[in-house]
PDB file of C-alpha atoms in Angstrom:
ATOM      1  CA  MET A   1      67.217  30.505  34.834  1.00 48.00           C
ATOM      2  CA  PRO A   2      69.007  29.278  38.001  1.00 50.00           C
ATOM      3  CA  LYS A   3      69.993  31.783  40.635  1.00 54.00           C
ATOM      4  CA  LYS A   4      73.652  32.616  41.025  1.00 55.00           C
ATOM      5  CA  THR A   5      74.933  31.304  44.304  1.00 53.00           C
ATOM      6  CA  GLU A   6      76.825  33.916  46.248  1.00 55.00           C
ATOM      7  CA  PRO A   7      80.051  32.754  47.839  1.00 59.00           C
ATOM      8  CA  SER A   8      79.551  32.266  51.556  1.00 76.00           C
ATOM      9  CA  VAL A   9      81.094  35.026  53.638  1.00 82.00           C
ATOM     10  CA  SER A  10      81.283  35.388  57.390  1.00 91.00           C
ATOM     11  CA  PHE A  11      78.896  37.645  59.256  1.00 92.00           C
ATOM     12  CA  GLU A  12      81.734  40.038  60.009  1.00 94.00           C
ATOM     13  CA  GLN A  13      82.813  40.209  56.354  1.00 94.00           C
ATOM     14  CA  ALA A  14      79.220  40.853  55.269  1.00 93.00           C
ATOM     15  CA  LEU A  15      78.906  43.616  57.860  1.00 94.00           C
ATOM     16  CA  GLN A  16      82.113  45.284  56.665  1.00 96.00           C
ATOM     17  CA  GLU A  17      80.933  45.126  53.054  1.00 96.00           C
ATOM     18  CA  LEU A  18      77.562  46.569  54.045  1.00 96.00           C
ATOM     19  CA  GLU A  19      79.256  49.443  55.881  1.00 96.00           C
ATOM     20  CA  SER A  20      81.395  50.095  52.804  1.00 96.00           C
ATOM     21  CA  ILE A  21      78.313  50.183  50.575  1.00 96.00           C
ATOM     22  CA  VAL A  22      76.590  52.628  52.922  1.00 96.00           C
ATOM     23  CA  ARG A  23      79.615  54.949  52.828  1.00 96.00           C
ATOM     24  CA  ARG A  24      79.690  54.868  49.017  1.00 95.00           C
ATOM     25  CA  LEU A  25      75.960  55.538  48.774  1.00 95.00           C
ATOM     26  CA  GLU A  26      76.105  58.358  51.307  1.00 96.00           C
ATOM     27  CA  GLY A  27      78.976  59.906  49.328  1.00 95.00           C
ATOM     28  CA  GLY A  28      76.447  60.665  46.597  1.00 92.00           C
ATOM     29  CA  GLU A  29      78.982  60.410  43.781  1.00 93.00           C
ATOM     30  CA  LEU A  30      77.898  57.103  42.246  1.00 93.00           C
ATOM     31  CA  PRO A  31      76.012  57.101  38.952  1.00 96.00           C
ATOM     32  CA  LEU A  32      72.370  56.090  39.370  1.00 96.00           C
ATOM     33  CA  GLU A  33      72.718  52.576  37.920  1.00 97.00           C
ATOM     34  CA  GLU A  34      75.772  51.815  40.064  1.00 97.00           C
ATOM     35  CA  ALA A  35      74.035  53.213  43.147  1.00 96.00           C
ATOM     36  CA  LEU A  36      71.037  50.963  42.499  1.00 97.00           C
ATOM     37  CA  ASN A  37      73.303  47.934  42.100  1.00 97.00           C
ATOM     38  CA  GLU A  38      75.095  48.773  45.352  1.00 97.00           C
ATOM     39  CA  PHE A  39      71.756  49.300  47.110  1.00 97.00           C
ATOM     40  CA  GLU A  40      70.521  45.913  45.886  1.00 97.00           C
ATOM     41  CA  LYS A  41      73.715  44.236  47.073  1.00 97.00           C
ATOM     42  CA  GLY A  42      73.346  45.978  50.445  1.00 96.00           C
ATOM     43  CA  VAL A  43      69.771  44.780  50.868  1.00 97.00           C
ATOM     44  CA  LYS A  44      70.874  41.199  50.171  1.00 96.00           C
ATOM     45  CA  LEU A  45      73.713  41.497  52.680  1.00 95.00           C
ATOM     46  CA  ALA A  46      71.360  42.953  55.288  1.00 95.00           C
ATOM     47  CA  LYS A  47      68.874  40.095  54.809  1.00 95.00           C
ATOM     48  CA  THR A  48      71.640  37.509  55.049  1.00 93.00           C
ATOM     49  CA  GLY A  49      72.958  39.158  58.206  1.00 93.00           C
ATOM     50  CA  GLN A  50      69.499  39.230  59.724  1.00 94.00           C
ATOM     51  CA  GLN A  51      69.049  35.512  59.017  1.00 94.00           C
ATOM     52  CA  THR A  52      72.439  34.770  60.559  1.00 94.00           C
ATOM     53  CA  LEU A  53      71.511  36.702  63.704  1.00 94.00           C
ATOM     54  CA  GLN A  54      68.162  34.908  63.945  1.00 95.00           C
ATOM     55  CA  LYS A  55      69.897  31.521  63.708  1.00 94.00           C
ATOM     56  CA  ALA A  56      72.385  32.564  66.382  1.00 94.00           C
ATOM     57  CA  GLU A  57      69.547  33.708  68.632  1.00 94.00           C
ATOM     58  CA  GLN A  58      67.792  30.363  68.192  1.00 93.00           C
ATOM     59  CA  ARG A  59      70.981  28.518  69.104  1.00 92.00           C
ATOM     60  CA  VAL A  60      71.384  30.643  72.247  1.00 91.00           C
ATOM     61  CA  GLN A  61      67.770  30.000  73.241  1.00 90.00           C
ATOM     62  CA  ILE A  62      68.284  26.257  72.811  1.00 87.00           C
ATOM     63  CA  LEU A  63      71.466  26.359  74.884  1.00 87.00           C
ATOM     64  CA  LEU A  64      69.785  28.353  77.650  1.00 87.00           C
ATOM     65  CA  LYS A  65      66.673  26.184  77.711  1.00 83.00           C
ATOM     66  CA  PRO A  66      66.412  24.499  81.112  1.00 77.00           C
ATOM     67  CA  ASP A  67      67.242  20.810  81.032  1.00 72.00           C
ATOM     68  CA  GLU A  68      64.515  19.005  82.938  1.00 69.00           C
ATOM     69  CA  ASN A  69      66.872  16.089  83.678  1.00 70.00           C
ATOM     70  CA  ALA A  70      69.720  18.180  85.069  1.00 64.00           C
ATOM     71  CA  GLY A  71      69.910  18.755  88.771  1.00 66.00           C
ATOM     72  CA  LEU A  72      70.482  22.278  90.009  1.00 63.00           C
ATOM     73  CA  ASN A  73      72.824  23.107  92.853  1.00 72.00           C
ATOM     74  CA  ALA A  74      72.701  26.397  94.673  1.00 75.00           C
ATOM     75  CA  PHE A  75      75.799  28.476  94.020  1.00 74.00           C
ATOM     76  CA  THR A  76      77.588  29.958  96.982  1.00 78.00           C
ATOM     77  CA  PRO A  77      80.819  31.864  96.365  1.00 80.00           C
ATOM     78  CA  ASP A  78      82.425  30.407  99.511  1.00 73.00           C
ATOM     79  CA  SER A  79      82.107  26.768  98.403  1.00 54.00           C
ATOM     80  CA  HIS A  80      85.114  26.036  96.166  1.00 53.00           C
TER      81      HIS A  80
END
């Protein structure tokens, strides 16, 4: 059976949904089955968010990696 593909949401949207799920779960008024479904959805959102952050971190590391071919000039605030 093929997996259902979740519609792609932004990191910020996923974070807001995760915060909403946490509030509902902490409220303690959900029936057990609904709470488990919300928990499962929250875990998936958390994993997706973690992957997104890891990809962003990798991109930052690549961008900050020193370029061996680029020349460096000393910065002095007085030289405009």
